[in-house]
Coordinates of C-alpha atoms in Angstrom, one line a residue:
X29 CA -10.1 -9.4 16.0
X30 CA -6.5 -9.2 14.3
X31 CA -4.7 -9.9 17.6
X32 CA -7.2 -12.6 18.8
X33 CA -6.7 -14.4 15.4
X34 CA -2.7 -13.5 15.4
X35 CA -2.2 -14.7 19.0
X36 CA -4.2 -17.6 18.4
X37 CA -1.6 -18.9 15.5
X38 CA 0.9 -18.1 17.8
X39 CA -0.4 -20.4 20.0
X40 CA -1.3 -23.2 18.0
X41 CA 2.0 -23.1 15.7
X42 CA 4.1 -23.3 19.0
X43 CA 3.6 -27.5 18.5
X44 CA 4.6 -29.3 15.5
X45 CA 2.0 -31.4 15.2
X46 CA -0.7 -28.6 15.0
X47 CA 1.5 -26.3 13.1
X48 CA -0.3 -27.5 9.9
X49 CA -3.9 -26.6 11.0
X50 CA -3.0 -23.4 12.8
X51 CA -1.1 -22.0 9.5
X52 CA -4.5 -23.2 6.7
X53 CA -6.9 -21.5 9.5
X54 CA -5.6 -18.7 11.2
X55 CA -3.4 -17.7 8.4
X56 CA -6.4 -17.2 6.1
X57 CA -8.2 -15.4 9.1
X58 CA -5.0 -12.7 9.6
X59 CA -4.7 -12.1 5.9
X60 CA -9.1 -11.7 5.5
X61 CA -8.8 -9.2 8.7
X62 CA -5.4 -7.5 7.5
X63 CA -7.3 -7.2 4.2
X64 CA -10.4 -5.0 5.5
X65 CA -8.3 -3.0 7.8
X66 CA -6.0 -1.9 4.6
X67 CA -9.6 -1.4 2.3
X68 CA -10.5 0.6 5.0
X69 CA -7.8 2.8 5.5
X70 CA -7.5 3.1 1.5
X71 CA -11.4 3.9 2.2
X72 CA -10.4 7.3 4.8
X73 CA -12.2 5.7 7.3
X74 CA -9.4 5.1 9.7
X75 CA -5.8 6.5 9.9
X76 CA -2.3 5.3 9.1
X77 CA -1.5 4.9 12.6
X78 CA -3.5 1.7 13.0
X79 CA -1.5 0.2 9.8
X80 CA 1.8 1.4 10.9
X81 CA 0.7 -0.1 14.4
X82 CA 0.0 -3.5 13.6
X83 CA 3.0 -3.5 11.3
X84 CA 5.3 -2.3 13.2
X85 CA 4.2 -4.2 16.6
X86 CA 3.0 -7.0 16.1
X87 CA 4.6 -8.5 12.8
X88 CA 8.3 -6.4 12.2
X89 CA 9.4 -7.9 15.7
X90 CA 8.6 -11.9 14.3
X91 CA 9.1 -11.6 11.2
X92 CA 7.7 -15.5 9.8
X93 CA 6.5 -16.6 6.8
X94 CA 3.0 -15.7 7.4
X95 CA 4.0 -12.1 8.6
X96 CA 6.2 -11.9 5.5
X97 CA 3.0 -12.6 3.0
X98 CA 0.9 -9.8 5.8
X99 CA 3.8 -7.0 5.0
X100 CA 3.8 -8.2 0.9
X101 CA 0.1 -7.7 1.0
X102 CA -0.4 -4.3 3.1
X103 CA 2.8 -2.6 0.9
X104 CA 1.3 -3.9 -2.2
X105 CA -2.1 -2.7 -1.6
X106 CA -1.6 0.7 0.0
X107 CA 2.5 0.9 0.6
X108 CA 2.6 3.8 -1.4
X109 CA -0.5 5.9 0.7
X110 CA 1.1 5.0 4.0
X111 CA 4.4 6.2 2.4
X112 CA 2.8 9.7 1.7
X113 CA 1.0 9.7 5.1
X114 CA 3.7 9.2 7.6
X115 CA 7.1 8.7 5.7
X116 CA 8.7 8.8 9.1
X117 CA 6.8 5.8 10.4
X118 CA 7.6 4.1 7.0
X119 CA 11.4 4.6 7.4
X120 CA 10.8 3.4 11.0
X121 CA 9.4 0.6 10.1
X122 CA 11.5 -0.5 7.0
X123 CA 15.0 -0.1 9.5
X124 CA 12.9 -2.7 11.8
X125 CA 12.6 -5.1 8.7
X126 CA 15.7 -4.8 7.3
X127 CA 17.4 -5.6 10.9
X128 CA 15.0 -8.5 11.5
X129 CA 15.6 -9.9 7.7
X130 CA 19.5 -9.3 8.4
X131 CA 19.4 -11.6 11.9
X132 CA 17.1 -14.5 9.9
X133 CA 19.7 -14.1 7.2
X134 CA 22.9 -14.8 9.6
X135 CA 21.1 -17.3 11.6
X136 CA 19.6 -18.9 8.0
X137 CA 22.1 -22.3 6.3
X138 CA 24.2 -20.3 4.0
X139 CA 23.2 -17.0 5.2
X140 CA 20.5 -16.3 2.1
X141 CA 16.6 -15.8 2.9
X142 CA 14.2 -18.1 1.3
X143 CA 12.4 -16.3 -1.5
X144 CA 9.5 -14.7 0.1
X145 CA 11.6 -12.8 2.1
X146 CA 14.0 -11.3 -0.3
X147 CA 10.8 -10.3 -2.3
X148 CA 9.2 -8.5 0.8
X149 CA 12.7 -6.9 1.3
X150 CA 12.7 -5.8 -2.2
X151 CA 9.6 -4.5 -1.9
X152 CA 9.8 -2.6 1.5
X153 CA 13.3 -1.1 0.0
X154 CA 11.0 0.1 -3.2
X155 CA 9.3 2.0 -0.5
X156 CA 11.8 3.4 1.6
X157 CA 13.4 4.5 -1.7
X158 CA 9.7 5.9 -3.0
X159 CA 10.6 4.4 -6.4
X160 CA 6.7 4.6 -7.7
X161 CA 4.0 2.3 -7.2
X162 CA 4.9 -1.0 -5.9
X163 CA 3.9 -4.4 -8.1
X164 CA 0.0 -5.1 -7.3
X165 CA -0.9 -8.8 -7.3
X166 CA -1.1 -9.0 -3.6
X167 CA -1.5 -12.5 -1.9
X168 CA -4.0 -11.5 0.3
X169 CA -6.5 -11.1 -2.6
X170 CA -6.7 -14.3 -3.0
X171 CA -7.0 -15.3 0.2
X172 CA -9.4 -12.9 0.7
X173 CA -11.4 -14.2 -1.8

């Protein structure tokens, strides 16, 4: 269901025109599905793997606005249990963010990130570096909601 509803934005945000609808609808639809996935790994009743997985294949290699708020939400809801879990995937999958952040940065006017991406990089470096729990106040709750 997460890659019908991810590959569906894709395809929809590739015009201009529809990139409006595709982002209220199918953004919702990622964040609701993200959302259950991570209550159900926080639940034991699936593995880090398929976390890491999605993370790491799907959304590290884009690396948009709407993946930005999917890696905010995951980390804030369960960053620190993945971190225990696999911290090898973690640092795996931080070095993939922080060299897909780096190439928006030099490619960005004025080399600086917009907001929501220094605040996921913040908060994926507060993992690598296991610095405690990570700020709760996810977006996805609300969007879940």
């Amino acid at each position: 269901q997460f890659e019908e509803s991810f590959e569906a934005y894709e395809v929809a945000a590739s015009t201009a025109e529809n990139a409006n609808l595709a982002t209220a609808a199918h953004s919702r639809a990622c964040h609701n599905v993200l959302a259950v996935l991570v209550q159900l790994y926080l639940l034991e009743a699936t593995g880090p793997e398929l976390l890491y997985s999605l993370l790491s294949d799907h959304i590290a290699p884009r690396l948009q606005e709407l993946d930005v708020m999917l890696v905010l939400g995951v980390l804030r809801r369960a960053g620190v249990q993945l971190r225990t879990a696999n911290p090898t995937a973690m640092k795996a999958f931080v070095r993939a963010i922080k060299a897909r952040a780096d190439a928006k940065a030099a490619a960005a006017p004025g080399g600086q990130l917009p907001q929501r991406y220094r605040l996921m990089l913040e908060t994926v470096l507060e993992m690598k570096n296991k610095k405690g729990d990570v700020k709760s106040g996810s977006p996805m709750a609300s969007a879940s909601a």
